[in-house]
Structure formats: structure tokens, C-alpha cells
Amino acid sequence: MALAYDGAIQRLIDAFSALPGIGPKGAQRIAFHMLSASDEEASQLVDAITEVKAKVRFCDVCGNVCESSPCPICADPRRDRSVICVVEEAKDVMSVERTREYRGLYHVLGGAINPMANVGPADLNIPKLLDRLKSAEVQEVILALDPNIEGEATTTYMSRLLGPLGIRVTRLASGLPVGSDLEYADEITLGRALAGRRDA
Amino acid sequence: MALAYDGAIQRLIDAFSALPGIGPKGAQRIAFHMLSASDEEASQLVDAITEVKAKVRFCDVCGNVCESSPCPICADPRRDRSVICVVEEAKDVMSVERTREYRGLYHVLGGAINPMANVGPADLNIPKLLDRLKSAEVQEVILALDPNIEGEATTTYMSRLLGPLGIRVTRLASGLPVGSDLEYADEITLGRALAGRRDA
């Protein structure tokens, strides 16, 4: 009895299953979609993958993804060069950009300290950040790491490392997410919101 | 401010977003995964897509997907040629095969009657089924269509169409899914389970 698909389809299902966030059912659905899709749609995906692998690289200055180094943000003369926002991943740069509240530069660490996954400070893009901080221009480093255990550990490590340099080191505010419900806030978040209360 | 990604990355995110079941966040996650993946993993996916588009076709007999026509199931001399199981999509063939309860042949309709999506009987792979039924070998047709409105409409249509041919036409049993809870069964399913009750 044929309990797996014929060679080529099964290989496509396996290839899609290997991507993050796609399970076996989803991979099968996508594989059958590709099968009935136009050759044009299929080659669009193929070309996009090939192009990204060929063209996209990491900015030598900040570690962000880009097609030319330095990246458009590092190269933009209108950005405020006195502030560097430190994030874990390149996609976090886009999240901060979307707020339209930040005009400074970025630095992508490429992860967070995570002893369980064997990621220590030496695995992060920290030496280049220290190089950048030698410039007298930089007056503030914003640590915008994920508010989870790994991000908190990295924030603590970075703030101890950068503290002696005489540069202002800040971190993102913890508190209630806008549009949320006090009733459903977890006690740690609510505790942080209380501790960080401001005059109304 | 850069609120969208650089050309190539954005094109890859868009290409993944166009696939079924992948939203913008998932597409971004996959695109960044591709970026940091090895060239080998990337070319595995590219090759799998290219290979499927080049090699995979539909079986001339039953409409199932295959690399050679007739498909392995139609060509298998050990399959019972007196029964044809009619399904909506090629992926449903695999679902029935996985039960290990069926040894007959298949026929893939390529969809179900759906007036809202402008799919009528003329859009389905019915003429080839009627051709196959001309063979004296076939004694039963099992209508294994999805138990939803479109599947029910197609089952009714097919059973009226095939009834006069003097072949036994059957359909899958409706009832409570195995492992489920009576309390949470919807009233239509429970009603069908009652109507279809058997001696214990």
C-alpha cells in the first residue's frame, strides 16, 4: 500500500516541513498548492529564494540584513548617530522601525545569551558594538532585547559590560501592553507596571 | 524610514505569504530562516519545487498525482478492480490509504460542486469515471467526499447520476469521531450517529 507519496512530491513535502512553523499537514497543503500553481508562481518562489541566498548579506557595521554594506540605515545621513538600539535579531530592527518613534542607529547581536542552547556572550556580535562605542558620537545605548529569560540575562550582561564606559545605557519599559486587559495581565507584568508607574 | 525590507528579502516574504496557511509573520520567519540556512538547505527546497513542477503529473486513469501514468495504484495488479473510491482531491487518496482498510482503486474528481465558487458538475473529472464504469469489472462505487455542504451536494448528484447504471453506490458512514466526547458532538453529527445506530 502506498502510504507515502511518490518521490518528488514527498521530497517537496519534506522540504517545506523543514521550514519553521510549517507542520506535516501544512507542508502537504503547500505542496499540492505548488502542484496546481502556475509555472510562473512556482518560479517566482524559486527565484526569490535563489536571489535572497545570492544577494542578501549582513551589514558590516550593525549586523542588519541588507543587499549592500553598510545597510541603508547605517548609510543614512539623516539618522541620529548619538543613539544605538541593540536588538537580538535583524527582524527586530523592522519592529522598532515600524513604531516610527526611533531615528537612531541599530546593532544586531544575532541572538541572546542562552546557556540551555549553549549560546554565550562570545557567540554574540558584541566586539563590533564595543568598537562602535569608541566613537565619541555615541551617547546612549538602548537595550531592546526580548522581555524573556534569555533577553533579560543578555540585558543584565550588556548593561554591566557597558556601564563602565560612561555612556548612558537604557532599556525598554516593562508594563501593560496597550489595548490589553488588567484582569488578564500576568502578575510579573502587572508588578513591573506598578513599579514603573508614572505621574498621570 | 525603512518600513519594508530591502528588495530581495521583501520579495521572498511576499512569495511565501502567497502560499496557503502562511501569514505575513510566518512568511517573515521563514524568509529569515532561509537567509541563515545553509546553501544546501536552500537549494534542496528550490530543487524540490523545480522537480515537482517538471515531473509530477495527473494519472490519465484516476486523476491522482503521480510521476508516471497510470499511477502506481492503477497499475498495481494486486488492487481490487471491482471497487472505485471517489474522492475530491488527490490528497484524500493518501488519507484513505492510511486507514489500510481499502484495497480498491480511486477516482479523483478534482473538487466538489460549489455554486458559490462557480464549480459545477461540468468542472469535475466525471466523464472519465463514467468511462471506467463501462467496464464490467466495477461492482461498487464508494463516494468518499468531504462531509460538508459541497461534499454532500456532490454525493447527492453523483448518487443520482450513478444509480441508474446498476452498480452499487455507497457513501462513508456519518457518526461520532472515534476518541471524541458525546457532550461536544454537534447536533447534526449526533443525529446522524443515532440514525445510523447498529446492534452492539
Tab-separated table of C-alpha atoms in Angstrom:
chain	number	residue	atom	x	y	z
A	1	MET	CA	0.000	0.000	0.000
A	2	ALA	CA	1.272	3.438	-0.866
A	3	LEU	CA	1.434	5.215	2.490
A	4	ALA	CA	3.860	7.892	1.376
A	5	TYR	CA	3.735	9.963	-1.761
A	6	ASP	CA	5.716	9.342	-4.898
A	7	GLY	CA	9.341	10.553	-4.786
A	8	ALA	CA	9.165	14.164	-5.968
A	9	ILE	CA	6.021	15.164	-4.040
A	10	GLN	CA	7.302	13.601	-0.823
A	11	ARG	CA	10.633	15.426	-1.225
A	12	LEU	CA	8.749	18.730	-1.618
A	13	ILE	CA	6.575	17.995	1.443
A	14	ASP	CA	9.741	17.177	3.426
A	15	ALA	CA	11.466	20.369	2.260
A	16	PHE	CA	8.501	22.523	3.339
A	17	SER	CA	8.136	20.618	6.646
A	18	ALA	CA	11.713	21.583	7.475
A	19	LEU	CA	10.776	25.293	7.483
A	20	PRO	CA	9.850	26.894	10.834
A	21	GLY	CA	6.132	26.984	11.652
A	22	ILE	CA	5.076	24.509	8.952
A	23	GLY	CA	3.829	21.099	10.130
A	24	PRO	CA	3.316	17.969	8.023
A	25	LYS	CA	-0.327	18.839	7.130
A	26	GLY	CA	0.578	22.387	6.181
A	27	ALA	CA	3.529	21.161	4.113
A	28	GLN	CA	1.247	18.746	2.249
A	29	ARG	CA	-1.253	21.533	1.597
A	30	ILE	CA	1.502	23.800	0.235
A	31	ALA	CA	2.997	21.007	-1.886
A	32	PHE	CA	-0.385	20.366	-3.537
A	33	HIS	CA	-0.815	24.094	-3.984
A	34	MET	CA	2.550	24.255	-5.792
A	35	LEU	CA	1.480	21.322	-7.948
A	36	SER	CA	-1.615	23.105	-9.228
A	37	ALA	CA	0.020	26.564	-9.242
A	38	SER	CA	1.117	28.158	-12.492
A	39	ASP	CA	4.731	27.673	-13.557
A	40	GLU	CA	5.064	31.436	-13.104
A	41	GLU	CA	4.060	31.314	-9.431
A	42	ALA	CA	6.426	28.407	-8.795
A	43	SER	CA	9.360	30.127	-10.467
A	44	GLN	CA	8.603	33.337	-8.542
A	45	LEU	CA	9.202	31.433	-5.297
A	46	VAL	CA	12.262	29.641	-6.692
A	47	ASP	CA	13.746	32.926	-7.965
A	48	ALA	CA	13.034	34.707	-4.680
A	49	ILE	CA	14.879	32.032	-2.678
A	50	THR	CA	17.802	31.973	-5.108
A	51	GLU	CA	18.016	35.780	-5.163
A	52	VAL	CA	17.990	36.106	-1.375
A	53	LYS	CA	20.718	33.488	-1.000
A	54	ALA	CA	22.821	35.215	-3.676
A	55	LYS	CA	22.294	38.884	-2.811
A	56	VAL	CA	21.414	39.353	0.839
A	57	ARG	CA	24.207	39.753	3.334
A	58	PHE	CA	24.814	41.252	6.775
A	59	CYS	CA	25.820	44.889	7.282
A	60	ASP	CA	29.477	45.060	8.362
A	61	VAL	CA	28.632	47.884	10.759
A	62	CYS	CA	25.412	46.891	12.533
A	63	GLY	CA	24.788	43.261	11.514
A	64	ASN	CA	21.379	44.019	9.974
A	65	VAL	CA	20.415	42.202	6.752
A	66	CYS	CA	20.929	44.222	3.591
A	67	GLU	CA	21.873	43.993	-0.060
A	68	SER	CA	24.722	46.485	0.284
A	69	SER	CA	27.011	47.101	3.244
A	70	PRO	CA	26.781	49.451	5.105
A	71	CYS	CA	23.000	48.981	5.187
A	72	PRO	CA	20.620	51.828	4.212
A	73	ILE	CA	20.078	52.731	7.894
A	74	CYS	CA	23.827	52.953	8.728
A	75	ALA	CA	24.399	54.888	5.492
A	76	ASP	CA	21.522	57.352	6.013
A	77	PRO	CA	22.992	60.775	6.981
A	78	ARG	CA	19.627	61.818	8.492
A	79	ARG	CA	19.758	59.166	11.253
A	80	ASP	CA	20.767	60.265	14.749
A	81	ARG	CA	24.289	58.860	15.280
A	82	SER	CA	24.272	59.517	19.020
A	83	VAL	CA	21.955	56.575	19.860
A	84	ILE	CA	22.389	52.856	19.133
A	85	CYS	CA	19.470	50.500	19.682
A	86	VAL	CA	20.708	46.949	20.405
A	87	VAL	CA	18.358	44.167	19.247
A	88	GLU	CA	18.593	40.370	19.119
A	89	GLU	CA	17.671	39.662	15.508
A	90	ALA	CA	17.546	41.534	12.213
A	91	LYS	CA	13.758	41.238	12.170
A	92	ASP	CA	13.583	43.204	15.427
A	93	VAL	CA	15.035	46.201	13.543
A	94	MET	CA	11.885	46.266	11.411
A	95	SER	CA	9.665	46.062	14.537
A	96	VAL	CA	11.351	49.120	16.065
A	97	GLU	CA	11.269	50.968	12.709
A	98	ARG	CA	7.508	50.388	12.470
A	99	THR	CA	6.933	52.392	15.668
A	100	ARG	CA	8.202	55.489	13.769
A	101	GLU	CA	9.451	56.645	17.184
A	102	TYR	CA	13.154	55.987	16.666
A	103	ARG	CA	15.620	57.891	14.471
A	104	GLY	CA	18.926	56.450	15.695
A	105	LEU	CA	21.127	53.559	14.579
A	106	TYR	CA	20.918	49.829	15.361
A	107	HIS	CA	23.153	46.980	16.399
A	108	VAL	CA	22.060	43.361	15.847
A	109	LEU	CA	23.523	40.907	18.385
A	110	GLY	CA	22.457	37.830	16.436
A	111	GLY	CA	20.776	36.165	19.430
A	112	ALA	CA	20.631	36.272	23.227
A	113	ILE	CA	22.568	34.556	25.990
A	114	ASN	CA	21.025	31.100	26.436
A	115	PRO	CA	23.028	28.533	28.416
A	116	MET	CA	20.481	25.796	27.559
A	117	ALA	CA	21.259	26.246	23.840
A	118	ASN	CA	24.968	26.795	24.517
A	119	VAL	CA	24.871	30.449	23.426
A	120	GLY	CA	27.203	32.618	25.500
A	121	PRO	CA	28.383	36.245	25.177
A	122	ALA	CA	31.231	35.082	22.907
A	123	ASP	CA	28.687	33.929	20.314
A	124	LEU	CA	27.108	37.383	20.040
A	125	ASN	CA	28.117	40.300	17.842
A	126	ILE	CA	29.418	42.266	20.861
A	127	PRO	CA	33.045	43.138	19.845
A	128	LYS	CA	31.796	45.241	16.891
A	129	LEU	CA	29.428	47.103	19.219
A	130	LEU	CA	32.332	47.917	21.560
A	131	ASP	CA	34.295	49.196	18.528
A	132	ARG	CA	31.384	51.438	17.559
A	133	LEU	CA	31.137	52.810	21.106
A	134	LYS	CA	34.745	54.071	20.893
A	135	SER	CA	33.419	56.879	18.687
A	136	ALA	CA	32.717	59.961	20.782
A	137	GLU	CA	29.460	60.443	18.848
A	138	VAL	CA	27.532	57.718	20.708
A	139	GLN	CA	25.839	58.999	23.859
A	140	GLU	CA	23.181	56.343	24.522
A	141	VAL	CA	22.735	52.610	24.031
A	142	ILE	CA	19.138	51.335	24.189
A	143	LEU	CA	18.941	47.618	25.050
A	144	ALA	CA	15.820	46.472	23.181
A	145	LEU	CA	16.045	42.721	23.836
A	146	ASP	CA	13.126	40.336	24.119
A	147	PRO	CA	11.398	40.510	27.545
A	148	ASN	CA	12.001	36.812	28.274
A	149	ILE	CA	14.607	34.936	30.344
A	150	GLU	CA	17.307	34.979	27.636
A	151	GLY	CA	16.674	38.633	26.768
A	152	GLU	CA	16.743	39.640	30.456
A	153	ALA	CA	20.030	37.778	31.009
A	154	THR	CA	21.534	39.480	27.964
A	155	THR	CA	20.263	42.885	29.101
A	156	THR	CA	21.868	42.396	32.528
A	157	TYR	CA	25.151	41.233	30.950
A	158	MET	CA	25.249	44.092	28.447
A	159	SER	CA	24.369	46.758	30.990
A	160	ARG	CA	27.202	45.560	33.280
A	161	LEU	CA	29.595	45.466	30.314
A	162	LEU	CA	28.687	48.919	29.010
A	163	GLY	CA	28.128	50.662	32.355
A	164	PRO	CA	31.846	51.476	32.972
A	165	LEU	CA	32.182	53.108	29.515
A	166	GLY	CA	30.417	56.264	30.701
A	167	ILE	CA	27.678	56.023	28.094
A	168	ARG	CA	24.014	56.185	29.077
A	169	VAL	CA	22.584	52.639	28.915
A	170	THR	CA	18.771	52.326	28.862
A	171	ARG	CA	16.282	49.502	28.396
A	172	LEU	CA	12.702	49.306	27.125
A	173	ALA	CA	9.917	49.909	29.651
A	174	SER	CA	8.082	46.879	31.009
A	175	GLY	CA	4.366	47.232	31.678
A	176	LEU	CA	0.882	46.536	30.413
A	177	PRO	CA	0.567	46.187	26.644
A	178	VAL	CA	-1.636	48.921	25.160
A	179	GLY	CA	-5.163	47.648	24.435
A	180	SER	CA	-4.882	44.794	26.934
A	181	ASP	CA	-6.977	43.964	29.968
A	182	LEU	CA	-5.732	44.389	33.561
A	183	GLU	CA	-7.653	41.245	34.549
A	184	TYR	CA	-5.652	39.084	32.160
A	185	ALA	CA	-2.196	40.579	32.840
A	186	ASP	CA	0.197	38.080	34.411
A	187	GLU	CA	1.460	39.028	37.877
A	188	ILE	CA	5.040	39.738	36.773
A	189	THR	CA	3.924	42.168	34.069
A	190	LEU	CA	1.473	43.854	36.440
A	191	GLY	CA	4.185	44.036	39.102
A	192	ARG	CA	6.543	45.734	36.633
A	193	ALA	CA	3.786	48.135	35.574
A	194	LEU	CA	3.246	49.098	39.237
A	195	ALA	CA	6.967	49.512	39.917
A	196	GLY	CA	7.354	51.659	36.791
A	197	ARG	CA	4.268	53.834	37.475
A	198	ARG	CA	4.384	57.458	36.345
A	199	ASP	CA	2.507	60.640	37.314
A	200	ALA	CA	-0.743	60.713	35.351
B	1	MET	CA	12.276	55.405	7.492
B	2	ALA	CA	12.614	51.874	6.146
B	3	LEU	CA	9.238	50.291	6.911
B	4	ALA	CA	9.592	47.483	4.391
B	5	TYR	CA	12.571	45.233	3.823
B	6	ASP	CA	15.144	45.642	1.101
B	7	GLY	CA	14.096	44.313	-2.327
B	8	ALA	CA	15.135	40.657	-2.291
B	9	ILE	CA	14.012	39.851	1.275
B	10	GLN	CA	10.642	41.526	0.750
B	11	ARG	CA	10.137	39.569	-2.489
B	12	LEU	CA	10.855	36.310	-0.626
B	13	ILE	CA	8.453	37.263	2.195
B	14	ASP	CA	5.783	38.061	-0.416
B	15	ALA	CA	6.375	34.760	-2.236
B	16	PHE	CA	5.973	32.764	0.997
B	17	SER	CA	2.934	34.832	2.077
B	18	ALA	CA	1.216	33.766	-1.156
B	19	LEU	CA	1.302	30.099	-0.069
B	20	PRO	CA	-1.767	28.679	1.712
B	21	GLY	CA	-1.665	28.756	5.506
B	22	ILE	CA	1.308	31.155	5.771
B	23	GLY	CA	0.587	34.647	7.118
B	24	PRO	CA	2.879	37.698	6.957
B	25	LYS	CA	4.596	36.916	10.304
B	26	GLY	CA	5.171	33.280	9.338
B	27	ALA	CA	6.496	34.321	5.926
B	28	GLN	CA	8.948	36.722	7.587
B	29	ARG	CA	10.102	33.991	9.953
B	30	ILE	CA	10.641	31.564	7.067
B	31	ALA	CA	12.443	34.201	4.976
B	32	PHE	CA	14.889	34.882	7.823
B	33	HIS	CA	15.300	31.162	8.305
B	34	MET	CA	16.209	30.805	4.602
B	35	LEU	CA	18.667	33.659	4.992
B	36	SER	CA	20.609	31.932	7.746
B	37	ALA	CA	20.097	28.426	6.317
B	38	SER	CA	22.935	26.676	4.540
B	39	ASP	CA	23.086	26.979	0.758
B	40	GLU	CA	22.433	23.257	0.694
B	41	GLU	CA	19.125	23.543	2.550
B	42	ALA	CA	18.038	26.396	0.299
B	43	SER	CA	18.872	24.508	-2.871
B	44	GLN	CA	17.067	21.412	-1.526
B	45	LEU	CA	13.856	23.439	-1.391
B	46	VAL	CA	14.497	25.055	-4.770
B	47	ASP	CA	15.254	21.676	-6.375
B	48	ALA	CA	12.187	20.059	-4.798
B	49	ILE	CA	9.891	22.748	-6.226
B	50	THR	CA	11.528	22.594	-9.656
B	51	GLU	CA	11.399	18.798	-9.700
B	52	VAL	CA	7.719	18.625	-8.730
B	53	LYS	CA	6.759	21.144	-11.405
B	54	ALA	CA	8.781	19.238	-14.010
B	55	LYS	CA	7.962	15.649	-13.112
B	56	VAL	CA	4.638	15.346	-11.335
B	57	ARG	CA	1.512	14.921	-13.456
B	58	PHE	CA	-2.010	13.545	-13.090
B	59	CYS	CA	-2.834	9.897	-13.744
B	60	ASP	CA	-4.780	9.589	-17.011
B	61	VAL	CA	-6.974	6.913	-15.454
B	62	CYS	CA	-7.889	8.110	-11.960
B	63	GLY	CA	-6.667	11.728	-11.774
B	64	ASN	CA	-4.337	11.061	-8.823
B	65	VAL	CA	-0.938	12.791	-8.782
B	66	CYS	CA	1.958	10.622	-9.942
B	67	GLU	CA	5.263	10.663	-11.772
B	68	SER	CA	4.176	8.068	-14.330
B	69	SER	CA	0.722	7.466	-15.779
B	70	PRO	CA	-1.075	5.187	-14.962
B	71	CYS	CA	-0.233	5.849	-11.320
B	72	PRO	CA	1.224	3.101	-9.073
B	73	ILE	CA	-2.225	2.338	-7.612
B	74	CYS	CA	-3.958	1.995	-11.006
B	75	ALA	CA	-1.030	-0.086	-12.268
B	76	ASP	CA	-0.894	-2.400	-9.217
B	77	PRO	CA	-2.263	-5.850	-10.200
B	78	ARG	CA	-2.929	-6.658	-6.523
B	79	ARG	CA	-5.572	-3.933	-6.138
B	80	ASP	CA	-9.229	-4.936	-6.191
B	81	ARG	CA	-10.579	-3.681	-9.540
B	82	SER	CA	-14.241	-4.197	-8.591
B	83	VAL	CA	-14.393	-1.117	-6.296
B	84	ILE	CA	-13.686	2.544	-7.090
B	85	CYS	CA	-13.445	5.063	-4.257
B	86	VAL	CA	-14.364	8.575	-5.470
B	87	VAL	CA	-12.583	11.421	-3.621
B	88	GLU	CA	-12.428	15.187	-4.076
B	89	GLU	CA	-8.679	15.782	-4.107
B	90	ALA	CA	-5.508	13.797	-4.697
B	91	LYS	CA	-4.516	14.282	-1.047
B	92	ASP	CA	-7.695	12.439	0.015
B	93	VAL	CA	-6.305	9.307	-1.686
B	94	MET	CA	-3.476	9.300	0.849
B	95	SER	CA	-5.951	9.742	3.743
B	96	VAL	CA	-7.920	6.659	2.650
B	97	GLU	CA	-4.693	4.688	2.021
B	98	ARG	CA	-3.538	5.454	5.552
B	99	THR	CA	-6.540	3.590	7.014
B	100	ARG	CA	-5.094	0.366	5.477
B	101	GLU	CA	-8.736	-0.722	5.149
B	102	TYR	CA	-9.125	-0.250	1.417
B	103	ARG	CA	-7.623	-2.305	-1.410
B	104	GLY	CA	-9.620	-0.992	-4.391
B	105	LEU	CA	-8.994	1.741	-6.954
B	106	TYR	CA	-9.588	5.501	-6.759
B	107	HIS	CA	-11.068	8.278	-8.829
B	108	VAL	CA	-10.173	11.912	-8.084
B	109	LEU	CA	-12.928	14.399	-9.013
B	110	GLY	CA	-10.684	17.447	-8.643
B	111	GLY	CA	-13.131	19.273	-6.353
B	112	ALA	CA	-16.781	19.340	-5.300
B	113	ILE	CA	-19.894	21.068	-6.599
B	114	ASN	CA	-19.842	24.605	-5.180
B	115	PRO	CA	-22.194	27.157	-6.774
B	116	MET	CA	-20.639	29.981	-4.685
B	117	ALA	CA	-17.240	29.329	-6.308
B	118	ASN	CA	-18.837	28.648	-9.708
B	119	VAL	CA	-17.845	24.963	-9.666
B	120	GLY	CA	-20.491	22.777	-11.325
B	121	PRO	CA	-20.557	19.078	-12.324
B	122	ALA	CA	-19.041	20.015	-15.707
B	123	ASP	CA	-15.863	21.185	-13.924
B	124	LEU	CA	-15.294	17.808	-12.273
B	125	ASN	CA	-13.495	14.757	-13.647
B	126	ILE	CA	-16.816	12.853	-14.074
B	127	PRO	CA	-16.730	11.766	-17.773
B	128	LYS	CA	-13.618	9.638	-17.164
B	129	LEU	CA	-15.347	7.966	-14.211
B	130	LEU	CA	-18.355	7.095	-16.400
B	131	ASP	CA	-15.934	5.631	-18.966
B	132	ARG	CA	-14.336	3.479	-16.272
B	133	LEU	CA	-17.761	2.255	-15.101
B	134	LYS	CA	-18.447	0.830	-18.574
B	135	SER	CA	-16.053	-1.986	-17.667
B	136	ALA	CA	-18.000	-4.957	-16.300
B	137	GLU	CA	-15.325	-5.366	-13.609
B	138	VAL	CA	-16.604	-2.483	-11.433
B	139	GLN	CA	-19.272	-3.560	-8.950
B	140	GLU	CA	-19.205	-0.764	-6.377
B	141	VAL	CA	-18.517	2.965	-6.239
B	142	ILE	CA	-17.768	4.422	-2.790
B	143	LEU	CA	-18.465	8.163	-2.592
B	144	ALA	CA	-15.842	9.372	-0.084
B	145	LEU	CA	-16.428	13.126	-0.355
B	146	ASP	CA	-15.931	15.663	2.416
B	147	PRO	CA	-18.827	15.708	4.931
B	148	ASN	CA	-19.577	19.401	4.317
B	149	ILE	CA	-22.168	21.242	2.196
B	150	GLU	CA	-20.202	20.973	-1.059
B	151	GLY	CA	-19.327	17.316	-0.468
B	152	GLU	CA	-22.944	16.446	0.406
B	153	ALA	CA	-24.213	18.182	-2.738
B	154	THR	CA	-21.688	16.285	-4.836
B	155	THR	CA	-22.573	12.979	-3.142
B	156	THR	CA	-26.279	13.539	-3.898
B	157	TYR	CA	-25.518	14.485	-7.511
B	158	MET	CA	-23.180	11.524	-8.063
B	159	SER	CA	-25.523	9.005	-6.461
B	160	ARG	CA	-28.403	10.161	-8.716
B	161	LEU	CA	-26.104	10.035	-11.744
B	162	LEU	CA	-24.710	6.570	-10.995
B	163	GLY	CA	-27.885	4.990	-9.556
B	164	PRO	CA	-29.409	4.030	-12.951
B	165	LEU	CA	-26.170	2.259	-14.017
B	166	GLY	CA	-26.982	-0.772	-11.869
B	167	ILE	CA	-23.745	-0.511	-9.861
B	168	ARG	CA	-23.794	-0.462	-6.059
B	169	VAL	CA	-23.209	3.134	-4.908
B	170	THR	CA	-22.223	3.628	-1.257
B	171	ARG	CA	-21.094	6.534	0.910
B	172	LEU	CA	-18.970	6.843	4.049
B	173	ALA	CA	-20.751	6.473	7.390
B	174	SER	CA	-21.524	9.632	9.363
B	175	GLY	CA	-21.275	9.457	13.122
B	176	LEU	CA	-19.192	10.296	16.153
B	177	PRO	CA	-15.442	10.515	15.537
B	178	VAL	CA	-13.558	7.819	17.458
B	179	GLY	CA	-11.973	9.221	20.629
B	180	SER	CA	-14.385	12.159	20.821
B	181	ASP	CA	-16.821	13.185	23.517
B	182	LEU	CA	-20.616	12.855	23.218
B	183	GLU	CA	-21.017	16.121	25.139
B	184	TYR	CA	-19.141	18.093	22.499
B	185	ALA	CA	-20.657	16.488	19.405
B	186	ASP	CA	-22.695	18.945	17.304
B	187	GLU	CA	-26.391	18.075	16.981
B	188	ILE	CA	-26.213	17.154	13.280
B	189	THR	CA	-23.371	14.662	13.838
B	190	LEU	CA	-25.132	13.191	16.888
B	191	GLY	CA	-28.387	12.968	14.900
B	192	ARG	CA	-26.571	11.078	12.126
B	193	ALA	CA	-24.958	8.775	14.687
B	194	LEU	CA	-28.399	7.998	16.132
B	195	ALA	CA	-29.961	7.414	12.721
B	196	GLY	CA	-27.101	5.144	11.736
B	197	ARG	CA	-27.062	3.142	15.012
B	198	ARG	CA	-26.075	-0.518	14.819
B	199	ASP	CA	-26.651	-3.551	17.049
B	200	ALA	CA	-23.990	-3.559	19.746
